[in-house]
Amino acid sequence: MAAGSCLLLLLLPSLVRASHSPPGCKIRITSKGLDLVKQEGLRFVEQELQNITMSDLHGNEGQFQYNISQVKVTDLQLAFSDLNFQPQQHLVFNINNASISLRFRRQLLYWFFYDIGSINASADGVQIYTVLQLAKDEAGRLKISNMTCNASIARMHAGFSGTLRKVYEFLSTFIVTGMRFLLSQQICPSLEHASLVLLNSLLDTVPVRNYVDEHIGIDYSLLRDPSVSTDTLDLDFKGMFFPRVREDQQLENHAMEPVIKETERMVYVAFSEYFFDSAMHSYFQAGVLTIELQGEKVPKDLEVLLRATFFGTIFMLSPSVDAPLRLMLQVSAPPRCTIKPSGTSVSVSAFLNISLVPPDRPPVQLSSMAMETKLSAKVFLQGKALRVQLDLRRFRIYSKQSALESLALFSLQAPLKTLLQLTIMPIINERTKKGVQIPLPEGMDFTREVVTNHAGFLTVGADLHFSKGLREVIEKYRPVPTAATYPSSRPAAPS
């Protein structure tokens, strides 16, 4: 029994690590970012409260019969409001001492006297306390999973005019009390619909599993529920690329988990080495890390050098001396990314096969050499796209057949490096030019981006900017009331 307990204690750390998968991508929203969200959210709340609809209010007191209809909100004053992080409850939206101005139609019958007109009313001391709980749904998307709301109105008064103004003032207690009750009962249902339906439709615009190009896709599903402190909200995303030919492929994450400590910017996005490794692994699995140059595409200087030096003897022995050259560069293993405080690099191992391609005859292979290269990677953010610019730093070739041939290849180091820099690298950078989208809702973009390297991961600190208002995006994606909508975890077609 004691031995079993000791064994369990020894295995416990590994079991904990297994259950807590490290994220490939992490996003932190700070209090500064929440302040910007509050400003845009407050405008959205005002618009929702202005659309409050209330049922007619009617009744009688003795010989008086009254009917209140066509109630409309004409003005709101929500100056005292707060949106804060709160551990365990996630987001708290609090409105204090607000005022709501109303206008409605009146009808009054007293004996044979009938009066019709409008009434202006004001609700003061409005208190609204709302708690939003955030969670990961089944598709791995961030959603508002629950909402609690309390609303109250401290006082309400109405201004009456017309021939029966005194009668209305007599009945004001009944009318104002009824209006106050109806209004307070409509505030929370309106905000609940705005949160659980409309704001969740906005969160549906965050890419979860999407195609990057015709070869690979990206999985941005959440690994767990958000982690909330008094100053930050952290989201852990899977951040794994996959080849479209094998969409169910899983690459185990052994990289260091990104740790974000900064809070000066509105938002921070961290990417581990796993994020970039999975992209290169997916391209490798898709079989696209191969570049072929033949005939006129081979630089003339390099062709002359190849024909005049090392391969001269082979050319002289070959009956196809004048046949075009073909260079085929093929990556032999998935490239690996290394992130250090000094910079980011990519290590690549490849084969370079050089052949003659005589017309209407099989190719004649002249040599097959191994290549080891190290590329420096400049990571930057443009809009919501993370992009990488690669540059050749180190280059080495050697023969797989003999040390003598490797020695003979020494004279080709410089021209082949020039070939890579001038011909191959532009092709690679053109493929990475589009970049990959960072999981933010539509209408929200980054500004003032700063990339910082750490040991095993890099972070992008930025401020946020609303290029579109919440209302504009929500109206674009507003769910159809008669049809149930379900978030899909399948990739969307590439744009």
Short mmCIF file of C-alpha atoms in Angstrom, two decimals:
data_model
loop_
_atom_site.label_atom_id
_atom_site.label_comp_id
_atom_site.label_asym_id
_atom_site.label_seq_id
_atom_site.Cartn_x
_atom_site.Cartn_y
_atom_site.Cartn_z
CA MET A 1 0.00 0.00 0.00
CA ALA A 2 2.79 2.41 0.90
CA ALA A 3 4.66 1.53 -2.30
CA GLY A 4 1.52 2.24 -4.36
CA SER A 5 1.10 5.63 -2.68
CA CYS A 6 4.73 6.54 -3.41
CA LEU A 7 4.29 5.51 -7.05
CA LEU A 8 1.16 7.69 -7.33
CA LEU A 9 3.04 10.67 -5.90
CA LEU A 10 5.83 10.16 -8.42
CA LEU A 11 3.38 9.98 -11.34
CA LEU A 12 1.23 12.89 -10.18
CA PRO A 13 3.38 15.69 -11.72
CA SER A 14 3.38 13.99 -15.13
CA LEU A 15 -0.39 13.45 -14.94
CA VAL A 16 -0.91 17.13 -14.16
CA ARG A 17 1.28 18.15 -17.09
CA ALA A 18 -0.64 15.82 -19.39
CA SER A 19 -4.02 17.28 -18.38
CA HIS A 20 -2.72 20.84 -18.81
CA SER A 21 -1.77 21.05 -22.47
CA PRO A 22 0.46 24.04 -23.11
CA PRO A 23 -1.00 26.58 -25.56
CA GLY A 24 0.67 27.35 -28.84
CA CYS A 25 -0.89 30.80 -28.74
CA LYS A 26 -2.00 32.88 -25.76
CA ILE A 27 -3.88 36.20 -25.68
CA ARG A 28 -4.00 38.54 -22.70
CA ILE A 29 -6.47 41.44 -22.48
CA THR A 30 -5.50 44.02 -19.87
CA SER A 31 -7.52 46.63 -17.98
CA LYS A 32 -6.50 49.21 -20.59
CA GLY A 33 -7.98 47.05 -23.30
CA LEU A 34 -11.12 46.58 -21.23
CA ASP A 35 -11.51 50.36 -20.97
CA LEU A 36 -11.65 50.59 -24.76
CA VAL A 37 -14.16 47.74 -24.90
CA LYS A 38 -16.24 49.57 -22.29
CA GLN A 39 -16.47 52.70 -24.42
CA GLU A 40 -17.67 50.77 -27.46
CA GLY A 41 -19.85 48.50 -25.33
CA LEU A 42 -21.53 51.43 -23.64
CA ARG A 43 -22.65 52.79 -26.99
CA PHE A 44 -24.02 49.36 -27.81
CA VAL A 45 -25.91 49.17 -24.48
CA GLU A 46 -27.41 52.62 -25.08
CA GLN A 47 -28.65 51.50 -28.48
CA GLU A 48 -30.17 48.34 -27.01
CA LEU A 49 -31.95 50.20 -24.21
CA GLN A 50 -33.31 52.73 -26.70
CA ASN A 51 -35.00 49.84 -28.48
CA ILE A 52 -36.89 48.72 -25.39
CA THR A 53 -40.53 47.93 -26.17
CA MET A 54 -43.18 48.02 -23.46
CA SER A 55 -46.75 46.77 -23.41
CA ASP A 56 -49.64 49.19 -23.07
CA LEU A 57 -50.68 50.31 -19.61
CA HIS A 58 -54.37 50.77 -19.01
CA GLY A 59 -56.79 50.80 -16.12
CA ASN A 60 -59.49 52.77 -14.38
CA GLU A 61 -59.99 54.61 -11.14
CA GLY A 62 -63.64 55.30 -10.45
CA GLN A 63 -65.02 57.16 -13.45
CA PHE A 64 -61.57 57.65 -14.97
CA GLN A 65 -60.34 55.32 -17.65
CA TYR A 66 -56.79 55.69 -18.95
CA ASN A 67 -54.57 54.03 -21.55
CA ILE A 68 -50.81 54.51 -22.02
CA SER A 69 -49.32 53.26 -25.31
CA GLN A 70 -46.49 53.72 -27.85
CA VAL A 71 -43.82 54.03 -25.19
CA LYS A 72 -40.46 55.09 -26.64
CA VAL A 73 -37.09 55.82 -25.06
CA THR A 74 -35.97 59.27 -26.22
CA ASP A 75 -32.74 59.78 -24.28
CA LEU A 76 -30.33 57.97 -21.97
CA GLN A 77 -27.65 59.29 -19.66
CA LEU A 78 -25.26 56.48 -18.66
CA ALA A 79 -22.36 58.61 -17.52
CA PHE A 80 -21.47 56.55 -14.43
CA SER A 81 -20.54 53.09 -15.67
CA ASP A 82 -17.78 50.53 -15.06
CA LEU A 83 -16.63 47.37 -16.78
CA ASN A 84 -14.21 45.35 -14.65
CA PHE A 85 -12.56 41.97 -14.43
CA GLN A 86 -13.70 39.95 -11.47
CA PRO A 87 -12.18 36.54 -10.66
CA GLN A 88 -14.62 33.65 -10.72
CA GLN A 89 -17.28 35.85 -12.40
CA HIS A 90 -15.15 37.15 -15.28
CA LEU A 91 -16.80 40.46 -16.30
CA VAL A 92 -18.91 42.87 -14.26
CA PHE A 93 -20.78 45.71 -15.97
CA ASN A 94 -22.17 48.25 -13.54
CA ILE A 95 -24.25 51.38 -14.30
CA ASN A 96 -24.99 53.83 -11.48
CA ASN A 97 -27.37 56.77 -11.22
CA ALA A 98 -28.42 56.67 -14.86
CA SER A 99 -31.49 58.40 -16.28
CA ILE A 100 -33.90 57.32 -19.01
CA SER A 101 -36.27 59.73 -20.73
CA LEU A 102 -39.51 58.36 -22.16
CA ARG A 103 -42.33 59.60 -24.35
CA PHE A 104 -45.68 57.86 -24.67
CA ARG A 105 -49.23 58.40 -25.89
CA ARG A 106 -52.03 59.06 -23.44
CA GLN A 107 -55.77 58.47 -23.68
CA LEU A 108 -58.17 59.53 -20.91
CA LEU A 109 -61.93 59.16 -20.62
CA TYR A 110 -63.77 60.89 -17.77
CA TRP A 111 -67.54 60.80 -18.12
CA PHE A 112 -68.08 62.47 -21.49
CA PHE A 113 -64.68 64.13 -21.63
CA TYR A 114 -62.07 62.46 -23.82
CA ASP A 115 -58.44 63.62 -23.91
CA ILE A 116 -55.56 62.42 -26.10
CA GLY A 117 -51.91 63.55 -26.31
CA SER A 118 -48.40 62.66 -25.27
CA ILE A 119 -46.56 62.53 -21.97
CA ASN A 120 -42.87 62.99 -21.29
CA ALA A 121 -41.50 60.95 -18.39
CA SER A 122 -38.11 60.46 -16.79
CA ALA A 123 -36.68 57.55 -14.81
CA ASP A 124 -33.87 58.68 -12.50
CA GLY A 125 -31.48 56.82 -10.24
CA VAL A 126 -31.37 53.82 -12.56
CA GLN A 127 -29.05 51.07 -11.25
CA ILE A 128 -27.99 48.16 -13.47
CA TYR A 129 -25.63 45.45 -12.21
CA THR A 130 -24.68 42.77 -14.75
CA VAL A 131 -22.29 39.82 -14.45
CA LEU A 132 -21.11 38.04 -17.61
CA GLN A 133 -19.60 34.58 -17.31
CA LEU A 134 -17.21 33.56 -20.11
CA ALA A 135 -16.49 29.97 -21.02
CA LYS A 136 -15.26 27.67 -23.78
CA ASP A 137 -18.03 26.07 -25.79
CA GLU A 138 -17.92 22.61 -27.40
CA ALA A 139 -16.30 23.97 -30.56
CA GLY A 140 -13.55 25.65 -28.53
CA ARG A 141 -14.92 29.15 -29.11
CA LEU A 142 -15.15 31.83 -26.42
CA LYS A 143 -18.77 32.45 -25.48
CA ILE A 144 -20.84 34.29 -22.88
CA SER A 145 -22.21 31.23 -21.12
CA ASN A 146 -24.37 32.92 -18.51
CA MET A 147 -25.57 36.32 -17.38
CA THR A 148 -27.07 37.63 -14.18
CA CYS A 149 -28.69 41.04 -14.03
CA ASN A 150 -30.35 43.29 -11.46
CA ALA A 151 -32.02 46.56 -12.42
CA SER A 152 -33.85 49.12 -10.28
CA ILE A 153 -35.29 52.63 -10.67
CA ALA A 154 -35.11 54.96 -7.68
CA ARG A 155 -37.73 57.45 -8.85
CA MET A 156 -39.84 58.34 -11.82
CA HIS A 157 -41.89 61.37 -12.67
CA ALA A 158 -44.04 62.48 -15.59
CA GLY A 159 -45.03 65.88 -16.92
CA PHE A 160 -48.65 66.32 -17.95
CA SER A 161 -50.29 69.01 -20.08
CA GLY A 162 -53.65 69.64 -21.70
CA THR A 163 -57.17 70.31 -20.48
CA LEU A 164 -57.20 67.38 -18.09
CA ARG A 165 -53.75 68.05 -16.66
CA LYS A 166 -55.12 68.15 -13.08
CA VAL A 167 -56.83 64.81 -13.60
CA TYR A 168 -53.56 63.26 -14.83
CA GLU A 169 -51.70 64.65 -11.88
CA PHE A 170 -54.26 62.96 -9.66
CA LEU A 171 -53.69 59.69 -11.48
CA SER A 172 -49.93 60.15 -11.77
CA THR A 173 -49.26 57.88 -8.83
CA PHE A 174 -50.93 54.95 -10.59
CA ILE A 175 -49.48 55.71 -14.00
CA VAL A 176 -45.92 56.42 -12.88
CA THR A 177 -45.86 53.39 -10.59
CA GLY A 178 -47.01 51.16 -13.44
CA MET A 179 -44.52 52.68 -15.88
CA ARG A 180 -41.68 52.31 -13.40
CA PHE A 181 -42.50 48.65 -12.88
CA LEU A 182 -42.80 47.88 -16.60
CA LEU A 183 -39.56 49.70 -17.46
CA SER A 184 -37.52 48.01 -14.74
CA GLN A 185 -38.83 44.63 -15.94
CA GLN A 186 -37.66 45.29 -19.51
CA ILE A 187 -34.06 46.37 -18.83
CA CYS A 188 -32.56 43.00 -17.92
CA PRO A 189 -34.28 40.94 -20.65
CA SER A 190 -33.02 43.48 -23.20
CA LEU A 191 -29.44 43.22 -21.91
CA GLU A 192 -29.70 39.43 -21.68
CA HIS A 193 -30.66 39.22 -25.35
CA ALA A 194 -27.87 41.65 -26.22
CA SER A 195 -25.30 39.50 -24.40
CA LEU A 196 -26.32 35.90 -24.97
CA VAL A 197 -27.50 36.36 -28.54
CA LEU A 198 -26.03 39.48 -30.14
CA LEU A 199 -22.60 39.59 -28.49
CA ASN A 200 -22.22 35.83 -28.95
CA SER A 201 -22.88 36.34 -32.65
CA LEU A 202 -19.94 38.77 -32.60
CA LEU A 203 -17.75 36.14 -30.92
CA ASP A 204 -18.75 33.75 -33.70
CA THR A 205 -16.62 35.89 -36.05
CA VAL A 206 -13.45 34.81 -34.21
CA PRO A 207 -11.71 32.17 -36.35
CA VAL A 208 -11.52 28.82 -34.54
CA ARG A 209 -10.55 26.37 -37.25
CA ASN A 210 -9.81 27.96 -40.57
CA TYR A 211 -7.87 27.45 -43.77
CA VAL A 212 -4.71 29.52 -44.22
CA ASP A 213 -4.11 28.63 -47.88
CA GLU A 214 -4.63 25.70 -50.23
CA HIS A 215 -2.15 23.56 -48.25
CA ILE A 216 -2.64 24.11 -44.50
CA GLY A 217 -5.13 25.32 -41.89
CA ILE A 218 -4.95 26.64 -38.33
CA ASP A 219 -6.71 25.44 -35.18
CA TYR A 220 -7.40 28.30 -32.76
CA SER A 221 -9.75 26.38 -30.45
CA LEU A 222 -9.57 27.26 -26.76
CA LEU A 223 -7.94 24.66 -24.56
CA ARG A 224 -9.80 25.71 -21.43
CA ASP A 225 -12.04 28.38 -19.93
CA PRO A 226 -10.60 31.90 -19.60
CA SER A 227 -8.38 32.72 -16.65
CA VAL A 228 -9.39 36.00 -15.02
CA SER A 229 -7.57 38.12 -12.46
CA THR A 230 -8.43 41.59 -11.21
CA ASP A 231 -6.36 43.16 -14.03
CA THR A 232 -6.19 40.64 -16.87
CA LEU A 233 -8.09 38.04 -18.88
CA ASP A 234 -5.96 35.24 -20.38
CA LEU A 235 -7.05 32.95 -23.21
CA ASP A 236 -5.12 29.76 -24.04
CA PHE A 237 -5.48 28.68 -27.68
CA LYS A 238 -4.30 25.44 -29.23
CA GLY A 239 -2.42 27.37 -31.93
CA MET A 240 -1.70 24.34 -34.11
CA PHE A 241 -1.45 24.20 -37.89
CA PHE A 242 -2.58 21.11 -39.79
CA PRO A 243 -2.17 19.89 -43.40
CA ARG A 244 -5.40 19.95 -45.37
CA VAL A 245 -4.66 16.49 -46.73
CA ARG A 246 -4.79 15.19 -43.11
CA GLU A 247 -6.98 17.56 -41.12
CA ASP A 248 -7.26 15.22 -38.15
CA GLN A 249 -3.48 15.09 -37.64
CA GLN A 250 -2.34 16.10 -34.15
CA LEU A 251 1.17 17.30 -33.38
CA GLU A 252 2.10 16.91 -29.73
CA ASN A 253 3.25 20.12 -28.06
CA HIS A 254 6.58 19.81 -26.24
CA ALA A 255 7.46 23.50 -26.43
CA MET A 256 7.68 25.91 -23.54
CA GLU A 257 4.41 27.51 -22.48
CA PRO A 258 4.33 31.27 -23.15
CA VAL A 259 4.28 33.37 -20.00
CA ILE A 260 2.95 36.92 -20.32
CA LYS A 261 3.91 39.27 -17.50
CA GLU A 262 3.38 42.65 -19.16
CA THR A 263 0.25 44.75 -18.66
CA GLU A 264 1.23 48.10 -20.19
CA ARG A 265 -0.52 47.55 -23.55
CA MET A 266 -4.19 46.82 -24.20
CA VAL A 267 -3.52 43.32 -25.48
CA TYR A 268 -0.64 40.84 -25.68
CA VAL A 269 -0.42 37.86 -28.01
CA ALA A 270 2.23 35.20 -27.34
CA PHE A 271 3.39 32.47 -29.74
CA SER A 272 5.52 29.50 -28.72
CA GLU A 273 8.00 27.63 -30.91
CA TYR A 274 5.28 24.97 -31.30
CA PHE A 275 3.11 27.48 -33.19
CA PHE A 276 5.74 27.94 -35.90
CA ASP A 277 6.97 24.33 -35.82
CA SER A 278 3.46 23.01 -36.49
CA ALA A 279 3.16 25.32 -39.50
CA MET A 280 6.39 24.05 -41.04
CA HIS A 281 5.54 20.46 -40.14
CA SER A 282 2.17 20.86 -41.89
CA TYR A 283 3.76 22.27 -45.04
CA PHE A 284 6.23 19.36 -44.96
CA GLN A 285 3.38 16.85 -44.61
CA ALA A 286 1.56 18.56 -47.47
CA GLY A 287 4.60 17.92 -49.67
CA VAL A 288 5.09 21.51 -50.81
CA LEU A 289 8.59 22.15 -49.45
CA THR A 290 10.14 21.40 -52.83
CA ILE A 291 11.40 23.90 -55.40
CA GLU A 292 12.50 22.99 -58.91
CA LEU A 293 14.54 25.17 -61.30
CA GLN A 294 15.09 23.98 -64.84
CA GLY A 295 16.42 25.39 -68.07
CA GLU A 296 16.19 29.17 -68.25
CA LYS A 297 15.19 29.44 -64.59
CA VAL A 298 18.68 28.32 -63.54
CA PRO A 299 20.86 31.44 -63.15
CA LYS A 300 23.29 31.64 -66.08
CA ASP A 301 26.37 32.32 -63.93
CA LEU A 302 25.68 29.27 -61.81
CA GLU A 303 25.12 27.08 -64.85
CA VAL A 304 28.45 28.16 -66.38
CA LEU A 305 30.22 27.48 -63.08
CA LEU A 306 28.66 24.02 -62.75
CA ARG A 307 29.59 23.07 -66.29
CA ALA A 308 33.16 24.41 -66.01
CA THR A 309 34.28 23.15 -62.60
CA PHE A 310 33.24 20.18 -60.55
CA PHE A 311 30.95 18.63 -63.13
CA GLY A 312 33.28 19.22 -66.05
CA THR A 313 34.48 15.66 -66.10
CA ILE A 314 30.96 14.32 -65.89
CA PHE A 315 29.82 16.59 -68.68
CA MET A 316 32.65 15.41 -70.90
CA LEU A 317 31.71 11.80 -70.31
CA SER A 318 28.00 12.39 -70.79
CA PRO A 319 26.51 12.20 -74.30
CA SER A 320 24.03 14.91 -73.26
CA VAL A 321 26.48 17.70 -72.57
CA ASP A 322 24.22 20.34 -74.06
CA ALA A 323 21.11 19.19 -72.21
CA PRO A 324 19.43 21.69 -69.86
CA LEU A 325 20.24 21.61 -66.16
CA ARG A 326 17.68 20.91 -63.48
CA LEU A 327 18.13 21.83 -59.83
CA MET A 328 15.68 20.33 -57.37
CA LEU A 329 15.73 21.52 -53.77
CA GLN A 330 13.77 19.29 -51.42
CA VAL A 331 13.46 19.68 -47.65
CA SER A 332 14.33 16.35 -46.03
CA ALA A 333 12.75 16.89 -42.56
CA PRO A 334 10.31 19.36 -40.99
CA PRO A 335 12.18 22.62 -40.28
CA ARG A 336 12.54 23.66 -36.66
CA CYS A 337 12.09 27.07 -35.10
CA THR A 338 14.23 28.42 -32.26
CA ILE A 339 13.20 31.56 -30.40
CA LYS A 340 15.76 33.32 -28.22
CA PRO A 341 15.87 36.81 -26.71
CA SER A 342 18.44 37.65 -29.41
CA GLY A 343 16.14 36.66 -32.26
CA THR A 344 14.21 33.95 -34.08
CA SER A 345 15.80 31.41 -36.41
CA VAL A 346 14.71 28.44 -38.52
CA SER A 347 16.91 25.40 -39.14
CA VAL A 348 16.38 23.57 -42.45
CA SER A 349 17.89 20.34 -43.78
CA ALA A 350 17.46 19.64 -47.48
CA PHE A 351 18.75 17.76 -50.52
CA LEU A 352 19.88 19.46 -53.71
CA ASN A 353 19.76 17.18 -56.74
CA ILE A 354 21.47 18.37 -59.92
CA SER A 355 20.52 16.62 -63.16
CA LEU A 356 20.76 16.93 -66.92
CA VAL A 357 17.41 16.80 -68.70
CA PRO A 358 17.98 15.75 -72.33
CA PRO A 359 14.92 16.05 -74.59
CA ASP A 360 12.81 12.91 -74.86
CA ARG A 361 15.21 11.00 -72.61
CA PRO A 362 15.28 10.15 -68.88
CA PRO A 363 17.06 12.69 -66.63
CA VAL A 364 20.72 12.04 -65.86
CA GLN A 365 21.53 12.79 -62.22
CA LEU A 366 24.92 14.41 -61.80
CA SER A 367 25.01 14.83 -58.05
CA SER A 368 22.92 14.78 -54.92
CA MET A 369 24.22 16.92 -52.10
CA ALA A 370 22.96 17.59 -48.59
CA MET A 371 22.33 21.14 -47.39
CA GLU A 372 22.06 22.60 -43.92
CA THR A 373 20.81 26.16 -43.66
CA LYS A 374 19.83 28.50 -40.89
CA LEU A 375 17.37 31.27 -41.65
CA SER A 376 16.77 34.36 -39.56
CA ALA A 377 13.06 35.14 -39.14
CA LYS A 378 11.59 38.58 -38.66
CA VAL A 379 8.12 38.25 -37.15
CA PHE A 380 5.79 41.23 -37.40
CA LEU A 381 2.12 42.09 -37.25
CA GLN A 382 0.17 43.90 -39.95
CA GLY A 383 -3.49 44.46 -39.22
CA LYS A 384 -4.57 41.14 -37.75
CA ALA A 385 -2.14 39.08 -39.84
CA LEU A 386 1.03 37.63 -38.30
CA ARG A 387 3.72 37.58 -40.97
CA VAL A 388 7.25 36.20 -41.21
CA GLN A 389 10.10 37.51 -43.35
CA LEU A 390 12.95 35.01 -43.79
CA ASP A 391 16.59 35.70 -44.64
CA LEU A 392 19.47 33.30 -45.22
CA ARG A 393 22.06 33.42 -42.43
CA ARG A 394 24.16 30.24 -42.69
CA PHE A 395 24.62 27.75 -45.50
CA ARG A 396 26.62 24.53 -45.87
CA ILE A 397 26.63 21.79 -48.49
CA TYR A 398 28.33 18.42 -48.42
CA SER A 399 28.23 15.25 -50.46
CA LYS A 400 26.37 12.20 -49.30
CA GLN A 401 28.73 9.96 -51.35
CA SER A 402 32.28 10.81 -50.25
CA ALA A 403 34.49 13.27 -48.41
CA LEU A 404 36.42 13.89 -51.66
CA GLU A 405 33.27 15.06 -53.40
CA SER A 406 32.45 17.25 -50.40
CA LEU A 407 35.84 18.88 -50.78
CA ALA A 408 35.18 19.46 -54.46
CA LEU A 409 31.85 21.09 -53.62
CA PHE A 410 33.58 23.76 -51.56
CA SER A 411 33.86 26.07 -54.57
CA LEU A 412 30.08 25.91 -55.00
CA GLN A 413 29.29 27.23 -51.51
CA ALA A 414 29.23 30.91 -52.50
CA PRO A 415 27.33 30.62 -55.82
CA LEU A 416 24.73 28.28 -54.35
CA LYS A 417 24.24 30.63 -51.40
CA THR A 418 23.72 33.45 -53.88
CA LEU A 419 21.23 31.23 -55.71
CA LEU A 420 19.28 30.73 -52.50
CA GLN A 421 19.30 34.43 -51.62
CA LEU A 422 18.33 35.74 -55.04
CA THR A 423 16.08 32.99 -56.36
CA ILE A 424 14.79 30.68 -53.65
CA MET A 425 14.24 33.07 -50.72
CA PRO A 426 11.91 35.41 -52.70
CA ILE A 427 9.76 32.39 -53.59
CA ILE A 428 9.55 31.33 -49.93
CA ASN A 429 8.80 34.85 -48.68
CA GLU A 430 6.09 35.23 -51.31
CA ARG A 431 4.39 32.16 -49.83
CA THR A 432 4.58 33.57 -46.28
CA LYS A 433 3.53 37.07 -47.37
CA LYS A 434 -0.17 36.55 -46.64
CA GLY A 435 0.49 35.54 -43.04
CA VAL A 436 -2.07 34.03 -40.67
CA GLN A 437 -4.92 35.77 -38.91
CA ILE A 438 -4.84 36.24 -35.14
CA PRO A 439 -8.11 35.25 -33.41
CA LEU A 440 -9.84 38.61 -32.86
CA PRO A 441 -13.49 39.47 -33.58
CA GLU A 442 -14.30 41.22 -36.82
CA GLY A 443 -14.06 45.00 -36.58
CA MET A 444 -11.24 44.95 -34.02
CA ASP A 445 -7.64 45.58 -35.11
CA PHE A 446 -4.18 46.09 -33.60
CA THR A 447 -2.21 49.35 -33.54
CA ARG A 448 1.26 50.31 -32.27
CA GLU A 449 2.56 46.73 -32.34
CA VAL A 450 5.82 45.78 -30.62
CA VAL A 451 7.38 42.30 -30.98
CA THR A 452 9.54 41.03 -28.09
CA ASN A 453 11.52 37.78 -28.09
CA HIS A 454 11.85 35.57 -25.03
CA ALA A 455 13.35 32.15 -24.41
CA GLY A 456 11.07 29.74 -26.27
CA PHE A 457 8.35 32.20 -27.27
CA LEU A 458 7.72 35.71 -28.52
CA THR A 459 5.06 38.25 -27.62
CA VAL A 460 3.31 40.95 -29.61
CA GLY A 461 2.14 43.85 -27.47
CA ALA A 462 -0.38 46.20 -29.08
CA ASP A 463 -3.25 48.56 -28.54
CA LEU A 464 -6.72 47.92 -29.91
CA HIS A 465 -8.76 49.88 -32.41
CA PHE A 466 -12.37 49.44 -33.51
CA SER A 467 -12.42 49.76 -37.29
CA LYS A 468 -16.13 48.86 -37.17
CA GLY A 469 -18.65 49.46 -34.42
CA LEU A 470 -20.18 46.58 -32.49
CA ARG A 471 -23.58 47.41 -33.92
CA GLU A 472 -22.29 47.30 -37.51
CA VAL A 473 -20.69 43.88 -37.08
CA ILE A 474 -23.62 42.46 -35.10
CA GLU A 475 -26.15 43.61 -37.69
CA LYS A 476 -24.05 41.91 -40.35
CA TYR A 477 -24.05 38.60 -38.47
CA ARG A 478 -27.34 38.93 -36.59
CA PRO A 479 -28.84 35.45 -36.16
CA VAL A 480 -32.07 34.74 -38.00
CA PRO A 481 -34.75 34.39 -35.27
CA THR A 482 -36.57 31.52 -36.97
CA ALA A 483 -33.51 29.36 -37.55
CA ALA A 484 -31.26 27.90 -34.87
CA THR A 485 -27.62 28.67 -35.39
CA TYR A 486 -24.84 26.37 -34.28
CA PRO A 487 -21.15 27.29 -34.32
CA SER A 488 -19.20 25.04 -36.63
CA SER A 489 -15.79 23.67 -35.77
CA ARG A 490 -15.09 22.83 -39.42
CA PRO A 491 -12.77 25.08 -41.38
CA ALA A 492 -14.21 27.87 -43.46
CA ALA A 493 -13.31 28.08 -47.11
CA PRO A 494 -10.28 30.28 -47.68
CA SER A 495 -11.01 33.77 -48.88
#
